[in-house]
Short mmCIF file of C-alpha atoms and ligand atoms in Angstrom, two decimals:
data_model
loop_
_atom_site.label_atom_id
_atom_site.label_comp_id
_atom_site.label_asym_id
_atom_site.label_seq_id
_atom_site.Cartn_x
_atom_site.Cartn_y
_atom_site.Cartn_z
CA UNK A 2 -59.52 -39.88 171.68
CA UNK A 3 -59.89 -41.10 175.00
CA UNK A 4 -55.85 -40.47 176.63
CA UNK A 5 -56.37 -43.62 179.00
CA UNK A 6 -57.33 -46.22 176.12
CA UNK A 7 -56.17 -48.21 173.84
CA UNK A 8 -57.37 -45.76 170.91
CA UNK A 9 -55.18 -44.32 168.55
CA UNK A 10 -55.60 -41.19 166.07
CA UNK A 11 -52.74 -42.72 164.67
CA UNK A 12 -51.35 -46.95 164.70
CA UNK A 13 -48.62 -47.55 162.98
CA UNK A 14 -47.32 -51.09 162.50
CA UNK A 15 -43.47 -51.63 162.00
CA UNK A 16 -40.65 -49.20 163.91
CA UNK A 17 -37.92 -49.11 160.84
CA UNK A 18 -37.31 -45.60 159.35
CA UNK A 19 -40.45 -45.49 157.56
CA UNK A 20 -42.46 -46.10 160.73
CA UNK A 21 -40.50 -43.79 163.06
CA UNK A 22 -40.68 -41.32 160.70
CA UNK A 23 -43.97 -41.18 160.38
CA UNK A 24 -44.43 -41.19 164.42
CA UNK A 25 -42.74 -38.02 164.37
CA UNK A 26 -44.48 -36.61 161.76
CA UNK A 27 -47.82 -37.67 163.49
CA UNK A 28 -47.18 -36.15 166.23
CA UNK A 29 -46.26 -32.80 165.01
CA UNK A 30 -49.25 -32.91 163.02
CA UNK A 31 -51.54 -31.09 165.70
CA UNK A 32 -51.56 -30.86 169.23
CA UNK A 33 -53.43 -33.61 170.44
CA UNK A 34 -52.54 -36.60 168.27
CA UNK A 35 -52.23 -39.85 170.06
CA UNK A 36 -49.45 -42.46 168.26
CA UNK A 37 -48.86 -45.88 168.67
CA UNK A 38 -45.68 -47.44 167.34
CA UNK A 39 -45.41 -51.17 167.04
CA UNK A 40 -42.02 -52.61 167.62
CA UNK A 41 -41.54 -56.19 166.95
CA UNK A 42 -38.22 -55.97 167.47
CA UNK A 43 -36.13 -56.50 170.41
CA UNK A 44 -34.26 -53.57 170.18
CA UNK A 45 -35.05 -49.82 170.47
CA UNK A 46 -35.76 -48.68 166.57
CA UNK A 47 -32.77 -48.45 164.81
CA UNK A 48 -31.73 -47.85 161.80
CA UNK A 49 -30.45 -50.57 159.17
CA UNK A 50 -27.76 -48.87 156.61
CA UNK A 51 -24.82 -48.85 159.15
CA UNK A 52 -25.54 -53.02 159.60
CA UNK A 53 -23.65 -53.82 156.52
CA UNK A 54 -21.22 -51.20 156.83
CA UNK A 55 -20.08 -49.80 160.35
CA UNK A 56 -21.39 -52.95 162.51
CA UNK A 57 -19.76 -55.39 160.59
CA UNK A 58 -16.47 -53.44 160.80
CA UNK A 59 -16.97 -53.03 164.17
CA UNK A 60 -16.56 -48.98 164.18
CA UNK A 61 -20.11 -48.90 165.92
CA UNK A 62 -22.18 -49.68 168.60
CA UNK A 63 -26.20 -50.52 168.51
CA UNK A 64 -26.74 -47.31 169.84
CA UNK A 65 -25.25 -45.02 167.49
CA UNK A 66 -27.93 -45.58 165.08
CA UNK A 67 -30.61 -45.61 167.26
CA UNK A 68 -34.00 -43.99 165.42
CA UNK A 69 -36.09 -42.53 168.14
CA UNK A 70 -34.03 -40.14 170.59
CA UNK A 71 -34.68 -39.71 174.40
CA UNK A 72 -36.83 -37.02 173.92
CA UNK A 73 -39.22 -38.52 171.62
CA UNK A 74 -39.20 -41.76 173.78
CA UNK A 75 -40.31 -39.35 176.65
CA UNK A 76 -43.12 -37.73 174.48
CA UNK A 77 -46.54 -37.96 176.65
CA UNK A 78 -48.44 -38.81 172.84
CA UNK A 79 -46.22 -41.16 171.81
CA UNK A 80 -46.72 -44.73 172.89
CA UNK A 81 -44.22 -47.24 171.47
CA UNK A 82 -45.01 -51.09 172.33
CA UNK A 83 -41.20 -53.11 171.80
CA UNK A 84 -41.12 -56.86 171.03
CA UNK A 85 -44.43 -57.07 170.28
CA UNK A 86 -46.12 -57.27 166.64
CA UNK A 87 -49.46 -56.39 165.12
CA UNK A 88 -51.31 -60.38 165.07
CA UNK A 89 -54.15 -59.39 162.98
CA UNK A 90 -56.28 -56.46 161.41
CA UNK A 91 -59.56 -55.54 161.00
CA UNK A 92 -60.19 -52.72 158.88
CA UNK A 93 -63.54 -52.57 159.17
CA UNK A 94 -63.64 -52.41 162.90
CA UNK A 95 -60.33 -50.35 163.06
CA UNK A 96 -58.57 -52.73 165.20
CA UNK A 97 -54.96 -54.10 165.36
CA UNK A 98 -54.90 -56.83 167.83
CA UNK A 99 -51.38 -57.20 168.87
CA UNK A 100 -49.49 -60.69 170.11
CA UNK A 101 -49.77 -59.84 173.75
CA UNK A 102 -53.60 -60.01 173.43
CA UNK A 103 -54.19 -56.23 173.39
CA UNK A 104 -57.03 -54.83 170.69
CA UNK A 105 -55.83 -51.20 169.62
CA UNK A 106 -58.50 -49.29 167.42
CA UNK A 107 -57.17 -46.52 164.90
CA UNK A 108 -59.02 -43.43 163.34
CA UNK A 109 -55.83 -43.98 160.66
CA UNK A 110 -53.48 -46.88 160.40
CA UNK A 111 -49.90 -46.92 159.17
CA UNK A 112 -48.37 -50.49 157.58
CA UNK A 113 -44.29 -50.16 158.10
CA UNK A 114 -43.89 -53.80 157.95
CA UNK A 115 -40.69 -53.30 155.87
CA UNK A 116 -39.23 -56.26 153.80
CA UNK A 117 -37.56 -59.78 154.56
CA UNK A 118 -34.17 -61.50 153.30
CA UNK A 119 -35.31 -63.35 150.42
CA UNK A 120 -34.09 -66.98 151.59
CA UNK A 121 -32.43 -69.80 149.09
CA UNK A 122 -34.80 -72.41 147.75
CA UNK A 123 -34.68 -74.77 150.83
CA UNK A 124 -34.57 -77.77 148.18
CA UNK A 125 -30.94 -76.83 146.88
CA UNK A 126 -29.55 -76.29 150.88
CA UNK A 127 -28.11 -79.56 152.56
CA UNK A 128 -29.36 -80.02 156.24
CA UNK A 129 -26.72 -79.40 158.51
CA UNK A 130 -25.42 -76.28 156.35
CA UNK A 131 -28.14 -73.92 157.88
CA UNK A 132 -25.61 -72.93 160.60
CA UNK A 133 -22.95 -71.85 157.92
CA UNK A 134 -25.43 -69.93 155.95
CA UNK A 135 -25.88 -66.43 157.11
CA UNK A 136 -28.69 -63.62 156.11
CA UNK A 137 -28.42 -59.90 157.20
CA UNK A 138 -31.21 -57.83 157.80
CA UNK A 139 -31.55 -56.84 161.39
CA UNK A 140 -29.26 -55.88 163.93
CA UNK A 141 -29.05 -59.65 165.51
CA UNK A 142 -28.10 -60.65 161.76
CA UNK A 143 -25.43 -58.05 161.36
CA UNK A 144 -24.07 -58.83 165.01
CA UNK A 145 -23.74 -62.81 164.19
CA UNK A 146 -22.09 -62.13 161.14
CA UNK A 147 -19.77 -59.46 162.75
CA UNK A 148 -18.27 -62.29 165.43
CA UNK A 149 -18.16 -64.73 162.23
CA UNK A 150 -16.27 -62.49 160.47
CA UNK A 151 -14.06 -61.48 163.00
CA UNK A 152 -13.23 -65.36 163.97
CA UNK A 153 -12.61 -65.80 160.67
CA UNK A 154 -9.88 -64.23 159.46
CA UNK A 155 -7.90 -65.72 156.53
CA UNK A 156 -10.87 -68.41 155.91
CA UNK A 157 -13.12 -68.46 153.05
CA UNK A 158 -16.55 -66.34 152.91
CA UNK A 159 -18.54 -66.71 149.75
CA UNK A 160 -21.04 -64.27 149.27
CA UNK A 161 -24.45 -65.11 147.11
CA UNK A 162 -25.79 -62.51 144.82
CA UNK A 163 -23.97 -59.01 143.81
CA UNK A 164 -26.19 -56.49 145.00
CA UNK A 165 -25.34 -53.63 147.29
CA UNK A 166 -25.84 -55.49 150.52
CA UNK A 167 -23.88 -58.37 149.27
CA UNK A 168 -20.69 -56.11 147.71
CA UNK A 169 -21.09 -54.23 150.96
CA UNK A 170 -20.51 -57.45 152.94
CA UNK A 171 -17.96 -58.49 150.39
CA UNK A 172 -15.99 -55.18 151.32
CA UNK A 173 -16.33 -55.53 154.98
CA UNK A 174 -15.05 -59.14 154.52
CA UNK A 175 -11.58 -58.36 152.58
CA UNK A 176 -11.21 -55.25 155.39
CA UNK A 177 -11.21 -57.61 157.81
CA UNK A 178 -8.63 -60.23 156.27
CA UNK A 179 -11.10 -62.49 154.92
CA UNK A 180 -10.73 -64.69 151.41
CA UNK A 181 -13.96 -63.56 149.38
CA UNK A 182 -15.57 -65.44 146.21
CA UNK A 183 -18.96 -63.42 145.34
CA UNK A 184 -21.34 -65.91 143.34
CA UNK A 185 -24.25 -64.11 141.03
CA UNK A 186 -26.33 -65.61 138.75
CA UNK A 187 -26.46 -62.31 135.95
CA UNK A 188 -23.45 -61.69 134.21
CA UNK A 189 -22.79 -58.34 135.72
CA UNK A 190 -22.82 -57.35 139.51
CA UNK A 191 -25.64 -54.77 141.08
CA UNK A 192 -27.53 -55.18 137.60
CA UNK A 193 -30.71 -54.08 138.68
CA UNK A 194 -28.82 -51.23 140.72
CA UNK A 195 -26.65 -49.51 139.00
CA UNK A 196 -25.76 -48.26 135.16
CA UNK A 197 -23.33 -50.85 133.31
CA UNK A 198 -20.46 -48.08 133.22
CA UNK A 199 -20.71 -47.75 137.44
CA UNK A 200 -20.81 -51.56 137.67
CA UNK A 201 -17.90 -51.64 135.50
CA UNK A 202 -15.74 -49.34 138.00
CA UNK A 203 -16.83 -51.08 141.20
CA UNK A 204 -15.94 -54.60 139.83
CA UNK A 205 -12.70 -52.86 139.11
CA UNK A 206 -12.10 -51.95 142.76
CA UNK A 207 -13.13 -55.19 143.96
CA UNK A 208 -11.18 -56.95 141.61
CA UNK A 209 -8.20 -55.03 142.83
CA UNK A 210 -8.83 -55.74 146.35
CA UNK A 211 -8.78 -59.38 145.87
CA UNK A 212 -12.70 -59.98 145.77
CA UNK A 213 -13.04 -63.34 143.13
CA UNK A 214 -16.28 -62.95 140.78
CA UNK A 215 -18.38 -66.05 139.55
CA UNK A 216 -20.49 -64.45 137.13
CA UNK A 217 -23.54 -66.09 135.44
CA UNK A 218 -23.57 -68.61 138.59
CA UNK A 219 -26.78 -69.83 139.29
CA UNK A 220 -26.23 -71.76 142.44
CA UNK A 221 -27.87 -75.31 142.43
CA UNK A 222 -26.61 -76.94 145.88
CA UNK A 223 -25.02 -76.56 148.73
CA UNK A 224 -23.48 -78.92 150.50
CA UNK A 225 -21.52 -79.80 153.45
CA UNK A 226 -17.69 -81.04 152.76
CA UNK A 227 -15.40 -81.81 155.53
CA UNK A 228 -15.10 -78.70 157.82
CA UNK A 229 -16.20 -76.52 154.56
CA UNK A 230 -19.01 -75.91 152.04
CA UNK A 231 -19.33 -76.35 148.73
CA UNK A 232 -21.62 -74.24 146.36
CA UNK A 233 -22.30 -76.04 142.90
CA UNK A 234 -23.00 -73.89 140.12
CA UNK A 235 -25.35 -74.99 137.53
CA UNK A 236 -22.71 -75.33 134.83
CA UNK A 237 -20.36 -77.41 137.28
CA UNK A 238 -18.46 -75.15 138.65
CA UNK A 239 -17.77 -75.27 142.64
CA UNK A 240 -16.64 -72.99 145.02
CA UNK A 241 -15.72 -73.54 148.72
CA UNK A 242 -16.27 -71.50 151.36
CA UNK A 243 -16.19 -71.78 155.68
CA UNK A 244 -19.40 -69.28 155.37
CA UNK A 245 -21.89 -68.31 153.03
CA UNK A 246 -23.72 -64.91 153.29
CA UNK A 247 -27.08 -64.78 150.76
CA UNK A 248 -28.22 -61.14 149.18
CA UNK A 249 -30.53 -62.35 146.70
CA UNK A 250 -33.14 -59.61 147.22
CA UNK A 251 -36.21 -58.92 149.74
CA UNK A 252 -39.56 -60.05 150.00
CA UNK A 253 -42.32 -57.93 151.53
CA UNK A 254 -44.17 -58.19 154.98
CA UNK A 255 -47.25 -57.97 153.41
CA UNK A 256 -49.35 -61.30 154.81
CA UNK A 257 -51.14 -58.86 157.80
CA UNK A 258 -52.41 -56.54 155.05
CA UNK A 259 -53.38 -59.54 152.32
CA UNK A 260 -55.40 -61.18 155.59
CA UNK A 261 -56.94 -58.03 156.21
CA UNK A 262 -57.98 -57.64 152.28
CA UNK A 263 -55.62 -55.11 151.39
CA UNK A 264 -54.65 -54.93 147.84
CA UNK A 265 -51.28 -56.88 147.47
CA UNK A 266 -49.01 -57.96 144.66
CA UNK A 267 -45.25 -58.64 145.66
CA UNK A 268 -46.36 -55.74 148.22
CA UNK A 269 -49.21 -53.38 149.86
CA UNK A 270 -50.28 -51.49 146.71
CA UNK A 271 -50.71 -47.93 147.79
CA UNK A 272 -51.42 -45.01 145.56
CA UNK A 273 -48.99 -41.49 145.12
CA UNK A 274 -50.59 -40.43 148.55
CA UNK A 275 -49.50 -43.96 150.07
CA UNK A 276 -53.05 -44.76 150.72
CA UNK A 277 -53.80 -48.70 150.41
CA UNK A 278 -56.81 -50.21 148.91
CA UNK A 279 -58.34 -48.97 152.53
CA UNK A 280 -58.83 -45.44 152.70
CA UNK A 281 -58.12 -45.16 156.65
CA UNK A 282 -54.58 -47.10 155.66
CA UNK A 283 -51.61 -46.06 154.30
CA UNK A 284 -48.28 -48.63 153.70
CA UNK A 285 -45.20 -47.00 153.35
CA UNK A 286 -41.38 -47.58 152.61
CA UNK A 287 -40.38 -51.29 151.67
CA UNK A 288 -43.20 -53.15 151.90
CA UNK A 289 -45.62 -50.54 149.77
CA UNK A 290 -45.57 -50.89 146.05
CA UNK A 291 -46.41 -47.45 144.86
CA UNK A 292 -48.29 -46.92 141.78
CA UNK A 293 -48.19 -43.01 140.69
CA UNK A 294 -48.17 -41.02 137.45
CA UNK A 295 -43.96 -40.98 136.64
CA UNK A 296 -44.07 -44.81 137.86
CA UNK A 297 -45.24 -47.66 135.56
CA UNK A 298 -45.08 -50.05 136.40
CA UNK A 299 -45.88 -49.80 140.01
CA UNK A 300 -42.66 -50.90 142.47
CA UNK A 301 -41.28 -50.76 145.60
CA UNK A 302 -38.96 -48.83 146.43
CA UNK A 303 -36.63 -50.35 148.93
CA UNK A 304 -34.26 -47.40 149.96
CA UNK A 305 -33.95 -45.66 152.89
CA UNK A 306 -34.84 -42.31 151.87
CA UNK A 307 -38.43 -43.35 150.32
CA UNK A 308 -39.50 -44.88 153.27
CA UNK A 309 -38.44 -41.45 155.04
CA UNK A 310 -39.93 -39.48 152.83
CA UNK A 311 -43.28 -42.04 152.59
CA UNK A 312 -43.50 -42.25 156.12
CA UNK A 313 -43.73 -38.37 156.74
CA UNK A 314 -46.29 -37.75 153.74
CA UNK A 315 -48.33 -40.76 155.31
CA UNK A 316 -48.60 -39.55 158.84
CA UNK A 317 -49.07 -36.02 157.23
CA UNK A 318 -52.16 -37.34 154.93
CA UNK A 319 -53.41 -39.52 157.78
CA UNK A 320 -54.13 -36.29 159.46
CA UNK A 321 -55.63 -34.65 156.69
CA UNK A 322 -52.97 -33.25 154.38
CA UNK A 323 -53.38 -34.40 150.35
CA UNK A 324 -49.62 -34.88 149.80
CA UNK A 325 -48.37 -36.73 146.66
CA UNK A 326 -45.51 -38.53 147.37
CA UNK A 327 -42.88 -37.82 144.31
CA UNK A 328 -39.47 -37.93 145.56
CA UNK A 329 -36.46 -38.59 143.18
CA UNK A 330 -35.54 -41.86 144.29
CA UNK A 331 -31.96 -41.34 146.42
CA UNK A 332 -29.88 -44.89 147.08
CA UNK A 333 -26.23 -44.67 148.61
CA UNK A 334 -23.61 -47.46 149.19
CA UNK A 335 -20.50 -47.40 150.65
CA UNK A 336 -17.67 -50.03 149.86
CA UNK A 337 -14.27 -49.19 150.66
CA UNK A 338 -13.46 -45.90 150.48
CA UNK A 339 -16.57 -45.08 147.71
CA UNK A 340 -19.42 -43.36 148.18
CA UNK A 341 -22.10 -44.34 145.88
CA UNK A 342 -25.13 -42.21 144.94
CA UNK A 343 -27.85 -43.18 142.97
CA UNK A 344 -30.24 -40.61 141.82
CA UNK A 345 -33.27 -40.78 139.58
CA UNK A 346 -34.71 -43.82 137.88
CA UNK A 347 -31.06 -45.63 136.25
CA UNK A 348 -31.69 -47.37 133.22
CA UNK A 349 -29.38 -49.12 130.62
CA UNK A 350 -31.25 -47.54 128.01
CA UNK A 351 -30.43 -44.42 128.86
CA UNK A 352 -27.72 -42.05 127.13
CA UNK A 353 -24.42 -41.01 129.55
CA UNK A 354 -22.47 -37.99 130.13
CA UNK A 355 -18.94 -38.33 132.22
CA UNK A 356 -18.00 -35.32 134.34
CA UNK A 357 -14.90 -35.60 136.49
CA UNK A 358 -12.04 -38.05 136.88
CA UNK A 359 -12.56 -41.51 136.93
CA UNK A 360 -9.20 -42.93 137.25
CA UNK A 361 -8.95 -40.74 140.20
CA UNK A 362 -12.21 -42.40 141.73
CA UNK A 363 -14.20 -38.98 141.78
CA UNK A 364 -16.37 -38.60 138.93
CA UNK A 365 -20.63 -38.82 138.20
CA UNK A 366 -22.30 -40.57 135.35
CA UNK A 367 -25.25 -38.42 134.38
CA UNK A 368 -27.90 -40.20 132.01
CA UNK A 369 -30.58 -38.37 130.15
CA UNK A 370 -33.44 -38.81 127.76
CA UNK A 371 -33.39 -36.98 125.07
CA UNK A 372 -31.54 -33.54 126.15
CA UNK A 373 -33.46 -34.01 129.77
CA UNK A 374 -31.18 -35.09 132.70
CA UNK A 375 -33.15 -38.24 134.20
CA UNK A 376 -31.02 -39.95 136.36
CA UNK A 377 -27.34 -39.35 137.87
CA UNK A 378 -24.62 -41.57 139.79
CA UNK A 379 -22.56 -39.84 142.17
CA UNK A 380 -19.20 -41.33 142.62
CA UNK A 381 -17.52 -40.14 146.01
CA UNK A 382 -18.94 -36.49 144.71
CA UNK A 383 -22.23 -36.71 147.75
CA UNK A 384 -21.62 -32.92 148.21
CA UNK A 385 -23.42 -32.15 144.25
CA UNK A 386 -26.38 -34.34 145.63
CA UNK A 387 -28.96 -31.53 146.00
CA UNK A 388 -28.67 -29.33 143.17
CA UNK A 389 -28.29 -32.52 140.57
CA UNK A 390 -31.73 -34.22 142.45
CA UNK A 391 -33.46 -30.97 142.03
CA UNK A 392 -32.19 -30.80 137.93
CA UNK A 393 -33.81 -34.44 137.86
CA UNK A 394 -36.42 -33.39 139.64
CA UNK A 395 -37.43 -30.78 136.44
CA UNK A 396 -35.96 -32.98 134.02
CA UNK A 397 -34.13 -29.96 133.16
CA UNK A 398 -32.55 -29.23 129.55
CA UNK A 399 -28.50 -29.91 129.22
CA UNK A 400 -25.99 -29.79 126.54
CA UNK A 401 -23.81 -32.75 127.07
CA UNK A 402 -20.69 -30.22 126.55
CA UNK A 403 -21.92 -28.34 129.56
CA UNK A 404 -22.65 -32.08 131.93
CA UNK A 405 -19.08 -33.05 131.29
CA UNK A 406 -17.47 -29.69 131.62
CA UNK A 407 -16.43 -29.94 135.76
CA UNK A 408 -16.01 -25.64 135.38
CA UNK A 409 -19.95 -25.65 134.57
CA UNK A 410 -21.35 -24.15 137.55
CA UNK A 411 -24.67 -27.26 137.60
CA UNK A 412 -26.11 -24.23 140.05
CA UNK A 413 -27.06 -22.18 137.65
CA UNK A 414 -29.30 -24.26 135.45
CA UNK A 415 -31.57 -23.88 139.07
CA UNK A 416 -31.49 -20.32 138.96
C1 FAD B 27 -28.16 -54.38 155.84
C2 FAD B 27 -28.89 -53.31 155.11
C3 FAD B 27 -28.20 -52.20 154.62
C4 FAD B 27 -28.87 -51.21 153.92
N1 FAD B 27 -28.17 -50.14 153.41
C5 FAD B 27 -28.81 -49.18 152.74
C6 FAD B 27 -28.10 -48.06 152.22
O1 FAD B 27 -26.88 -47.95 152.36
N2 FAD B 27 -28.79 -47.11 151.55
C7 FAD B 27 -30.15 -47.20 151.35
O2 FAD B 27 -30.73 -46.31 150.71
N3 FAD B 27 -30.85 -48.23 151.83
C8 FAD B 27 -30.22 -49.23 152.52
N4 FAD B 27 -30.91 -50.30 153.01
C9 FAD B 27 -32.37 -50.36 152.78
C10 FAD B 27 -33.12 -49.59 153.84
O3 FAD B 27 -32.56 -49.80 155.11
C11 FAD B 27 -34.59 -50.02 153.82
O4 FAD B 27 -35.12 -49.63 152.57
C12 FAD B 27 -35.37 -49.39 154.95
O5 FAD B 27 -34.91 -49.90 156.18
C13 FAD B 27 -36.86 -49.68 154.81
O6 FAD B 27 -37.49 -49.16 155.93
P1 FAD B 27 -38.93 -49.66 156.37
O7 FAD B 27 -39.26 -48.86 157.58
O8 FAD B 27 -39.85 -49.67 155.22
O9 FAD B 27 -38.76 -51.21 156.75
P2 FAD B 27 -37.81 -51.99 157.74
O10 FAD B 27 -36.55 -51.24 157.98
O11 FAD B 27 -37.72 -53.36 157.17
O12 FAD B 27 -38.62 -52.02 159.11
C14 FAD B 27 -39.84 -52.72 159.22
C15 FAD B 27 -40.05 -53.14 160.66
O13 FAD B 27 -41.37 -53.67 160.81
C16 FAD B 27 -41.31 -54.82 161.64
N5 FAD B 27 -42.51 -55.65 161.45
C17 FAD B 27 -42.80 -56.50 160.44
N6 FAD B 27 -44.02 -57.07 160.65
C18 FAD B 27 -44.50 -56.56 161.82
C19 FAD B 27 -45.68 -56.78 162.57
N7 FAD B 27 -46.66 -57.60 162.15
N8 FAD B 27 -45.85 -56.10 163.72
C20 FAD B 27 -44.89 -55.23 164.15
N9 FAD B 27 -43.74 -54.99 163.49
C21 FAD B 27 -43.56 -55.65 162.33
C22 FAD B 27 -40.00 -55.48 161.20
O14 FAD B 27 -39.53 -56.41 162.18
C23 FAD B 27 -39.10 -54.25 161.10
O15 FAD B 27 -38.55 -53.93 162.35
C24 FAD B 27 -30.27 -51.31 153.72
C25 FAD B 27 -30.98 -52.41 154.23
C26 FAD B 27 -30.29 -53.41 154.93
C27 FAD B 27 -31.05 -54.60 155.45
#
């Protein structure tokens, strides 16, 4: 393609991990590949796990986790357009017209549009609390909240919905001196997350850092009172709070695609090569919905490492490759001093081994179906990560005796 135009072999919308990793993969693809990354943001790609972890705490600055180095930034392929999003496609043409009034065409086009914070019915919020009522997804969420939370020592933060980003915020909050209620509507935290047994140990830890659970709290209003709020709970209860932080969940950027035609439902549905209903377009990490052969029904994945992974086997296909994408899903947290680890598919339903000690905070739930290991969670034990993805991987055959017996070497079930 012509070097001086605005023609792309490759266009990829969204700069998150998924979308810078699929630059890079692009451009290693051959020698001549011309990439255009769309930024909306304001600020250089970065990444987003450290946002409710380091940033909040304070123990890092924006550009410690920035996702496209100095060298790549330099790259004479690589163009990468910042504060500026994709206004409307045209498959048929191959055009992205972006909001400065530019029309980019594409041989192959990339959708990275990620996700959004899933907002609170508008109808149960009070005006005036809107200032009080904090989301975090990018970096200018996680900075707000960090200079709220550091003003705010000893006042009351009351965190909506207990899944990882809102236990993560939770944690953050006590570190830093705060008073912390968490309100969720199931009656268990990280329910869709984690097994029972693992939600179990990290309630414990909360509980013993002072975090206060309202469990099976369905939220109905929120109000202004005095200098506070006040969150009323379906069944009466109240809790008060100086700030509220909601986690209740994402929804996807997926209104350029469903314009264009794509096929959407609750995301861009893409198939195991991340190729959308368009076969010049792919949609990849957060805001694809992947339907494959170990996946019914289709989802999204909304980790870090999928988008990764789906962003390199995209920019690889785009150029010609016919790469399934069929990682073992890989989700970490960290709260406190745990490190989390989620591998495989978890599942209530499924049957659990214990290896290690979990009094002494260092253990991993396996699960399996039928004799085959399935999924695994990896309680500050990160450093078994690879060999126990790759058993998952081949669903490989394990006597429970052999799972829970910490002298079982788990390497040599890979040999
Ligand atoms: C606070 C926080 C902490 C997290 N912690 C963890 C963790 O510990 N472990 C883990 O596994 N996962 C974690 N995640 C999830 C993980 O970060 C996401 O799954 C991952 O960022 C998804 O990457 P993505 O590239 O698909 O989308 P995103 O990161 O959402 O990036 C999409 C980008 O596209 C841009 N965009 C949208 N529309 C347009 C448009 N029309 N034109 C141009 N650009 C557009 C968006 O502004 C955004 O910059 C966390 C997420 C958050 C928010």
């Amino acid at each position: 393609m012509n070097a001086a135009s605005n023609s792309f072999d490759t266009l990829i919308i969204g700069a998150g991990v998924g979308g810078s990793s699929a630059a890079k993969s692009a451009l290693s693809c051959d020698d001549t590949q011309r990439v255009l990354l769309v930024n909306e943001e304001e600020w250089e790609p970065y990444d987003r796990p450290p946002l409710s972890k380091d940033v909040l705490l304070g123990d890092s600055d924006t550009g410690d986790f920035q996702l496209i180095d100095e060298t790549l930034r330099a790259h004479p392929r690589l163009v990468i357009k910042s504060g500026i999003h994709a206004a409307h496609l045209d498959p048929h043409a191959r055009t992205v017209q972006l909001s400065d009034g530019s029309v980019c065409a594409y041989r192959s086009l990339i959708i990275a549009t990620g996700s959004k914070a899933r907002t609170l019915d508008p109808a149960i919020v009070d005006a005036g609390v809107e200032a009080d009522l904090l989301y975090l997804k990018t970096l200018g969420d996680a900075l707000s909240l960090r200079r709220r939370l550091a003003d705010a020592v000893g006042s009351r933060l009351v965190v909506i919905g207990a899944g990882f980003i809102g236990l993560e915020v939770a944690a953050a909050a006590r570190r830093l001196g705060c008073n912390v209620s968490v309100v969720e509507a199931g009656s268990r935290i990280v329910s869709r997350g984690a097994p029972a047994l693992v939600a179990q140990f990290l309630r414990a830890r909360h509980d013993r850092e002072g975090v206060r659970f309202e469990l099976g709290a369905q939220a109905e209003r929120i109000s202004r009172t005095g200098p506070g709020l006040e969150i009323r709970i379906e069944d009466g209860r109240r809790i008060h709070g100086d700030l509220v932080v909601a986690g209740i969940g994402t929804t996807a950027n997926d209104s350029l695609a469903a314009a264009a035609g794509l096929e959407c439902d609750n995301g861009i549905l893409v198939d195991e090569f991340c190729r959308t209903s368009e076969p010049s377009i792919y949609a990849i990490g957060d805001v694809a919905r992947i339907r494959s052969a170990n996946l019914a029904p289709a989802l999204r994945m909304e980790h870090w490492q999928a988008a990764r992974v789906m962003g390199e086997t995209a920019a690889r296909n785009a150029c010609g490759a016919e790469e399934p994408y069929q990682e073992v899903p890989w989700v970490w947290t960290d709260q406190y001093d745990l490190n989390l680890q989620f591998l495989g598919h978890t599942s209530d339903r499924s049957r659990c081994v214990i290896r290690g000690d979990v009094a002494a905070g260092k253990w991993t739930l396996f699960e399996k179906d039928g004799d085959a290991l399935v999924a695994a969670t990896l309680v500050n034990s990160g450093r078994d990560r690879r060999t126990i993805e790759r058993l998952i991987a081949r669903r490989t055959e394990v006597k429970d005796d052999d799972l829970s017996d910490p002298a079982f070497d788990l390497k040599a079930l890979l040999r």
